[in-house]
Every structure is written in C-alpha cells, then in structure tokens.
Short mmCIF file of C-alpha atoms in Angstrom, two decimals:
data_model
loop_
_atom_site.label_atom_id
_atom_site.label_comp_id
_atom_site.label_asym_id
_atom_site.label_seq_id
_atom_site.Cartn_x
_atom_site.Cartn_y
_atom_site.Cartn_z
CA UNK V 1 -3.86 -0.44 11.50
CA UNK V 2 -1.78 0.46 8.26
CA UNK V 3 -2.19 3.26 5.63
CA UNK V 4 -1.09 2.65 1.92
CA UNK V 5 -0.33 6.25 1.21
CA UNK V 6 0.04 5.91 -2.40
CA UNK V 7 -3.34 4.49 -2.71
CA UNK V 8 -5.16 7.28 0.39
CA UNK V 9 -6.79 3.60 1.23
CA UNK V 10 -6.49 3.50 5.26
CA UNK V 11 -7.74 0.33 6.68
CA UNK V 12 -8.76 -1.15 10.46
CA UNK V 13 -11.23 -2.97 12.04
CA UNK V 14 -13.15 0.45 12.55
CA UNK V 15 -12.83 1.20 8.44
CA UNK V 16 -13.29 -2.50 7.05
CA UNK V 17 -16.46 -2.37 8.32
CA UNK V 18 -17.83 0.56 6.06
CA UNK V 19 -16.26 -1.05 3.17
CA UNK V 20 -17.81 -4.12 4.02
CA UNK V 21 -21.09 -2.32 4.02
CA UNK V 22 -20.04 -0.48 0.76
CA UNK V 23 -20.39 2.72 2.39
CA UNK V 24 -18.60 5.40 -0.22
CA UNK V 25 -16.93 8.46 2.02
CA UNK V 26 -18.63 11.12 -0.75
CA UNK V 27 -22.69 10.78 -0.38
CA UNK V 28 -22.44 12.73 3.20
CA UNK V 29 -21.47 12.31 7.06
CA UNK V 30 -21.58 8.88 9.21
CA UNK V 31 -22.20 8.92 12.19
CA UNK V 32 -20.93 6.06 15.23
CA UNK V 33 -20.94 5.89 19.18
CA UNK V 34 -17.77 6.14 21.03
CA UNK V 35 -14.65 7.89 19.17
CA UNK V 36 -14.47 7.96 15.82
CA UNK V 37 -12.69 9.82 14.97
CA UNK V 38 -10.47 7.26 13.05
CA UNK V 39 -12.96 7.21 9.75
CA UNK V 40 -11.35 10.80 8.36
CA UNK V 41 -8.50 8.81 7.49
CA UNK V 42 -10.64 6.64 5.25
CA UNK V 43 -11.96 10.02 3.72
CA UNK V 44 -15.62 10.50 5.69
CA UNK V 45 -16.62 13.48 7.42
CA UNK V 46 -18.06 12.87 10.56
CA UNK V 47 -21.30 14.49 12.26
CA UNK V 48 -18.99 16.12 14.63
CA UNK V 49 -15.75 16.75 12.38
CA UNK V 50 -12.78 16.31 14.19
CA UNK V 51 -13.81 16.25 17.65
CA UNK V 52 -10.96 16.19 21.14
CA UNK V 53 -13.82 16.52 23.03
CA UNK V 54 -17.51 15.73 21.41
CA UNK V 55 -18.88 19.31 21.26
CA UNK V 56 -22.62 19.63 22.95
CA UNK V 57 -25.32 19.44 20.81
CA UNK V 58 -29.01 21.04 21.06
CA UNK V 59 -30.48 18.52 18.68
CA UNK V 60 -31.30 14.54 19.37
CA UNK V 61 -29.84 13.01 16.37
CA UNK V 62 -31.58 9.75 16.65
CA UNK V 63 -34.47 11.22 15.07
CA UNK V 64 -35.10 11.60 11.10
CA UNK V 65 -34.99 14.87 10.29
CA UNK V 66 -32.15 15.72 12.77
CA UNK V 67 -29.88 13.15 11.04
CA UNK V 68 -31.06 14.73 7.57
CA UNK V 69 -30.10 18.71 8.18
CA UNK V 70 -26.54 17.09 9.65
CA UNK V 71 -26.28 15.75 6.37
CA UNK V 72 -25.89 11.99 7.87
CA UNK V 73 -25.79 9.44 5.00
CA UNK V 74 -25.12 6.29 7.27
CA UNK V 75 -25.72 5.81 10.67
CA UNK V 76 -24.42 2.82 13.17
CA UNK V 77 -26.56 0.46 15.27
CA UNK V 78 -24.47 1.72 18.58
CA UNK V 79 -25.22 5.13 18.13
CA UNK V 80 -28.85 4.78 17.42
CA UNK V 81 -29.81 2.52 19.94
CA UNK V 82 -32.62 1.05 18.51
CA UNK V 83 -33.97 4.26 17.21
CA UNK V 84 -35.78 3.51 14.36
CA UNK V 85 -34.94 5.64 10.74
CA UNK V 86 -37.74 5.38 8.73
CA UNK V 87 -36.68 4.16 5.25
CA UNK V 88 -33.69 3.36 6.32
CA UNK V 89 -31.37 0.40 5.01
CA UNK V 90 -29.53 -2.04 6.74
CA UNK V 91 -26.26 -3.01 5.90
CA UNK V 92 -23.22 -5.29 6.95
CA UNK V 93 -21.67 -4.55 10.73
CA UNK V 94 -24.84 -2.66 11.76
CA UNK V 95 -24.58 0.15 9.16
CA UNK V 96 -27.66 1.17 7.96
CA UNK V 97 -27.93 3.74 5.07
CA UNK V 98 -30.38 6.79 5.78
CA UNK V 99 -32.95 8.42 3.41
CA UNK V 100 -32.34 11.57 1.92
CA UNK V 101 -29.77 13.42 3.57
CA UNK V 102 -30.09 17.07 2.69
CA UNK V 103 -26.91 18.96 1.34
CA UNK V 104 -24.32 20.33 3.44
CA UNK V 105 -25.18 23.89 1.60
CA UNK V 106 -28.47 24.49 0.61
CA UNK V 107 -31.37 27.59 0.61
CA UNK V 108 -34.76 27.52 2.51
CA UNK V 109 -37.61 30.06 1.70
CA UNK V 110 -39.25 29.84 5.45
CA UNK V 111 -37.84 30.35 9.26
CA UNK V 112 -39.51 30.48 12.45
CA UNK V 113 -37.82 31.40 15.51
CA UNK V 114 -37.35 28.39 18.31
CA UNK V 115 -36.14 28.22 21.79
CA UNK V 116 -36.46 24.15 21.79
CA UNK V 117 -34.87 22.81 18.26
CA UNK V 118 -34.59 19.72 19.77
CA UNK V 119 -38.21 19.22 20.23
CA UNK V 120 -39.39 21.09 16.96
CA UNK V 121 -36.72 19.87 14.50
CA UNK V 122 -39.09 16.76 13.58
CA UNK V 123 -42.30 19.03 13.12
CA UNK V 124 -40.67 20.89 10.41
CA UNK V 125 -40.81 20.47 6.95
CA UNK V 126 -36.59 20.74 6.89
CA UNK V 127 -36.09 20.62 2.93
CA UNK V 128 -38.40 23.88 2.62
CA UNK V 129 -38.03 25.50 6.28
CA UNK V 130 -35.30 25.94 9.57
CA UNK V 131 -35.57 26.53 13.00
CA UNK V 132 -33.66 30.00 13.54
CA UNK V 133 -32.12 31.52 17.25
CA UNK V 134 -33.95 35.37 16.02
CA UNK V 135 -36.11 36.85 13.31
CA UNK V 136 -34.91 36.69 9.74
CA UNK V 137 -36.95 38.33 6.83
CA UNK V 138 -37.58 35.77 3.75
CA UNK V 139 -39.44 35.77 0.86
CA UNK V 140 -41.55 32.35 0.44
CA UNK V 141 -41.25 30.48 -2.77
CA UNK V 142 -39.23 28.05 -4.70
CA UNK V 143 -36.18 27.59 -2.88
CA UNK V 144 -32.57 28.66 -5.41
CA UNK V 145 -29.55 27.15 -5.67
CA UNK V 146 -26.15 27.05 -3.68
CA UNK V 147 -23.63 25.50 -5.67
CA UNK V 148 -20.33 25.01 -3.51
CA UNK V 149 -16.91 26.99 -5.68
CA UNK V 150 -14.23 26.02 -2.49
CA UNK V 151 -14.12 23.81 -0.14
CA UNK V 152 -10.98 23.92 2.62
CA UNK V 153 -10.93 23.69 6.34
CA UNK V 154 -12.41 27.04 7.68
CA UNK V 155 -12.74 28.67 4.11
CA UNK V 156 -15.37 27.99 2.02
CA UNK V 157 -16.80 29.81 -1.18
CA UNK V 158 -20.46 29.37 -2.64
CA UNK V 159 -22.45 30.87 -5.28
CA UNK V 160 -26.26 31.26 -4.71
CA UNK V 161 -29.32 32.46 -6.86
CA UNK V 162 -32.38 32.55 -5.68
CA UNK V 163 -35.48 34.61 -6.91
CA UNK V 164 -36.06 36.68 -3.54
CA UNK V 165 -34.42 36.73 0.54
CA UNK V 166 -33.78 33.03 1.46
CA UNK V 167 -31.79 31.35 4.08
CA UNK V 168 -28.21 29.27 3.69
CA UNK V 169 -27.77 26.90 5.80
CA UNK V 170 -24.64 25.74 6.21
CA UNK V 171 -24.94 21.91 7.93
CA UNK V 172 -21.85 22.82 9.54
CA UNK V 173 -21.20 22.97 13.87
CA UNK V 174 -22.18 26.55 15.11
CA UNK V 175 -19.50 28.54 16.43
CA UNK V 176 -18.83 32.20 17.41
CA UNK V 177 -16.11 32.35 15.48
CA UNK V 178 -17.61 31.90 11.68
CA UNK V 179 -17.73 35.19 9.76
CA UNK V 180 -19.72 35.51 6.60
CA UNK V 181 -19.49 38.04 3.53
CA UNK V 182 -21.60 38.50 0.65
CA UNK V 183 -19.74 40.02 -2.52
CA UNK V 184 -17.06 41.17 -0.03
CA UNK V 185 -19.65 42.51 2.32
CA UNK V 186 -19.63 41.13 5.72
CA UNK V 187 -23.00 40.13 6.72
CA UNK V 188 -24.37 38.42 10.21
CA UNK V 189 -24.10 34.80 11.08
CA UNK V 190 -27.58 33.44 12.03
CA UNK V 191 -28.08 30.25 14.56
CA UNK V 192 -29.55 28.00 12.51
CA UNK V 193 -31.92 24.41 13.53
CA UNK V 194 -29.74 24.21 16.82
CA UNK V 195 -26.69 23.16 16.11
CA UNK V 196 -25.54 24.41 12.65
CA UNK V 197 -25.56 28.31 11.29
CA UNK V 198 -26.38 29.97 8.24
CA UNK V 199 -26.74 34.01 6.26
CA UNK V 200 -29.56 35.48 4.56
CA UNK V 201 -29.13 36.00 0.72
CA UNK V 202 -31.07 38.15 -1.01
CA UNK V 203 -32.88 38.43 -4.36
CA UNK V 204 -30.37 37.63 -7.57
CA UNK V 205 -27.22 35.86 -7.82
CA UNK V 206 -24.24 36.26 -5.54
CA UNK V 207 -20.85 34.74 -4.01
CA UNK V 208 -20.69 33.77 -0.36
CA UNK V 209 -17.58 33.59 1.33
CA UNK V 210 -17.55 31.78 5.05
CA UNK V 211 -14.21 31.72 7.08
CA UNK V 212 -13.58 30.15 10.92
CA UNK V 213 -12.39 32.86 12.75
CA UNK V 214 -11.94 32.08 16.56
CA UNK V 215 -11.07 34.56 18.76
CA UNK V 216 -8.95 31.62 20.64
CA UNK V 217 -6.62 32.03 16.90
CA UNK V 218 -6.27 35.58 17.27
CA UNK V 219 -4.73 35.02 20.94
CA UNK V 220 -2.65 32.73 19.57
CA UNK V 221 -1.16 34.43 17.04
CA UNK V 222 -0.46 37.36 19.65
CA UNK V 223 1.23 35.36 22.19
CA UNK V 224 3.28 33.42 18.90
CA UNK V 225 4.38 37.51 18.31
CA UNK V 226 5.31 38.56 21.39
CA UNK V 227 7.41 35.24 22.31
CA UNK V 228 8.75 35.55 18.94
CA UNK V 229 9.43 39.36 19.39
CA UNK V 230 11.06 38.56 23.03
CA UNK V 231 13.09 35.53 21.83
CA UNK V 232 15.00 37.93 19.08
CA UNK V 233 15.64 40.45 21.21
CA UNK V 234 17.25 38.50 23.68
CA UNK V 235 19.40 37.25 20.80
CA UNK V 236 20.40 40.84 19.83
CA UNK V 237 21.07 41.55 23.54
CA UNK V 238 23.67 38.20 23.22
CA UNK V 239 25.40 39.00 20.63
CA UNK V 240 25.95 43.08 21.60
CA UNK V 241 27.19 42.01 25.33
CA UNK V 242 30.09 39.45 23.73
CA UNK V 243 31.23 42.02 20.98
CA UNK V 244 31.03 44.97 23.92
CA UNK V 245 32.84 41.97 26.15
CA UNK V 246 35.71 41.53 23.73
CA UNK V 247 39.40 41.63 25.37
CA UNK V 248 41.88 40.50 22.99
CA UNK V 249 41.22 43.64 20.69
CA UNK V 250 38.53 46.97 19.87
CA UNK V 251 35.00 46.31 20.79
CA UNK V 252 33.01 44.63 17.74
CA UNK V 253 29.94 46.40 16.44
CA UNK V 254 27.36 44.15 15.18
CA UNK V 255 24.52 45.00 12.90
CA UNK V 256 21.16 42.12 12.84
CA UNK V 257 18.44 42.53 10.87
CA UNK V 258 15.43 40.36 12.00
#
C-alpha cells in the first residue's frame, strides 16, 4: 500500500479494484463485505462511514430500495451475495453499479409510522415517502429542494424550500447525539426509514443546521478539564513547596498564571 500525497491518489489491491471498475468516489457510497474501511483514503464514503465496530443496522441492505435511501452508488459481489439489484451493472472485480441512488439530503411529502423498516422499506415508494419511528405532520405534494451550503464531519448546513411541511432526510447513521436547528431554532430529530434520521421543514424557504453531539464528547471534554485542572495545580503546589523550601537565602514568592 502507498499514498502519493501530492496527488490524494491512494492505491492497494482493495482501491485498484474500483479504479479498475471506473468507479468515481463522488456519485455516492460503496458498499463491500468484511472491513473496508480502507476506501476513505481513496476519497469514498462508505455505507457505514468510518466504522471500529460495524454499527447494527435495522434495514437489509441487499434489497433495492434499502441500498437507494443509503445513498449506495456501487455495491460488491461479497456483500450482496447473490442478491440480485434490479438494473444494476456489472463491472470489473465484482463491482456492479446500482440504479438511482437517492441523495444524501433530500425532502419527502409523505410518512407513515413503522415498527418493521426492514420489512416495509421495499413497499414504499422511497423517492416520494419514508418510514418514520412516530407521527410527523406533512403536507402532500411536490416534494422542494435541499441544496447542501457545508459539508464537514458532524456539521452540516442546508438550505430547503418547499411549498408546505415536508420531511429531510438526512441518509446519514441515526444517533442520539445529532441535534438539529432551523433558522437558529432547535427543532426535534426524527428516526427516519430505520437506520438514518431526519427534521420536519415547514412551508417557505429556510437554513438547516445539523451538528453530532454525543453525550460520550461532553464526558470527555469534562474529564480532559478536570485532569487538566488537577495536573496545574499540582504544578503550582511544586513550585510554592521549593520556593517555601529554600535554605541558602529568604523564602521565594512565586506568582503563575495558568
């Protein structure tokens, strides 16, 4: 494996085989068996991100319309095993490129409520509709637009419009800690088809603003502030006891500022 870092080209068995397929790391996720987590260094985002440990998942992903809210673009022979994509495209290595991917960010104008996404995610008509964890209230129609102003790890800006209530649905992992606002108004964070999450807009245009917030980041930083506050003042302590210690003339006053 070797990385030419002026280039950002990365390559390895595991990444000459996309390029092989001409698989471009920009037209949505991939998705492979085992532990892939190798392919973000060639610039793909991965059904499961970053993953130490594969997260569980409520939906089956070797089935159509699963693969399409995930926003899977390609899709490898190992991990469907011998599911068959309609539409789909085979390419070098066992690629095969998948039909239609929907948008990572992107507004529905129906919702029903389901207990089972797994087993009602390919009954759905997922470009139009989602499978939500509780009621939402939304206004059926044309669906708007989400258009997608910043885009960093845990912080991400969008601007919708739509022409009455109307889901977004983020095709992002679930997780307590998301928080969502709406022009600086924090607003819930629904369950949305199972494994991803989403906020209800309503009528008009406005800016969205979602940030990963884990309470697990919050400990952290506490336990970073008290071993930092504990570590200084046991520095302070130091440095009084060998000026208060001094023999060879008047006791030394110090003065730190932390």
């Amino acid at each position: 494996f070797k990385c030419d870092w002026s280039s950002d080209v990365c390559s390895s068995d595991l990444l000459l085989d996309t390029r092989e397929s001409a698989i471009p790391s920009t037209d949505g996720r991939l998705v492979r068996g085992g532990f892939p987590n190798l392919y973000l260094l060639g610039g793909y985002r991965l059904l499961d991100g970053y993953a130490g440990l594969t997260p569980q998942k409520e939906l089956d992903y070797r089935g159509a319309h699963a693969l399409s809210v995930a926003n899977v673009a390609y899709a490898h022979d190992d991990f469907l095993r011998g599911a068959s994509i309609p539409g789909s495209e085979s390419l070098a290595r066992g690629w095969k490129r998948l039909p239609s991917p929907l948008p990572r960010f992107r507004l529905v104008s129906a919702a029903r409520v389901s207990v089972t996404p797994a087993s009602e995610i390919e009954a759905i008509d997922v470009t139009t509709s989602a499978l939500v964890s509780r009621a939402v209230v939304l206004q059926a129609g044309a669906t708007g637009t989400a258009r997608v102003l910043r885009d960093l790890p845990g912080e991400i800006d969008l601007a919708t419009d739509s022409t009455g209530p109307q889901l977004l649905v983020a095709s992002e992992s679930y997780d307590d800690g998301w928080r969502a606002a709406i022009d600086g108004r924090d607003v819930p964070v629904e369950r949305v088809n199972g494994d991803f999450f989403g906020v209800v807009v309503s009528q008009g245009s406005h800016q969205v603003q979602l940030r990963f917030r884990p309470a697990s980041s919050s400990v952290g930083r506490a336990i970073s502030t008290v071993g930092l506050t504990v570590s200084c003042g046991g520095t302070v302590f130091t440095i009084r006891v060998t000026g208060i210690s001094t023999t060879n003339g008047p006791a030394v006053s110090f003065t730190w500022a932390v």
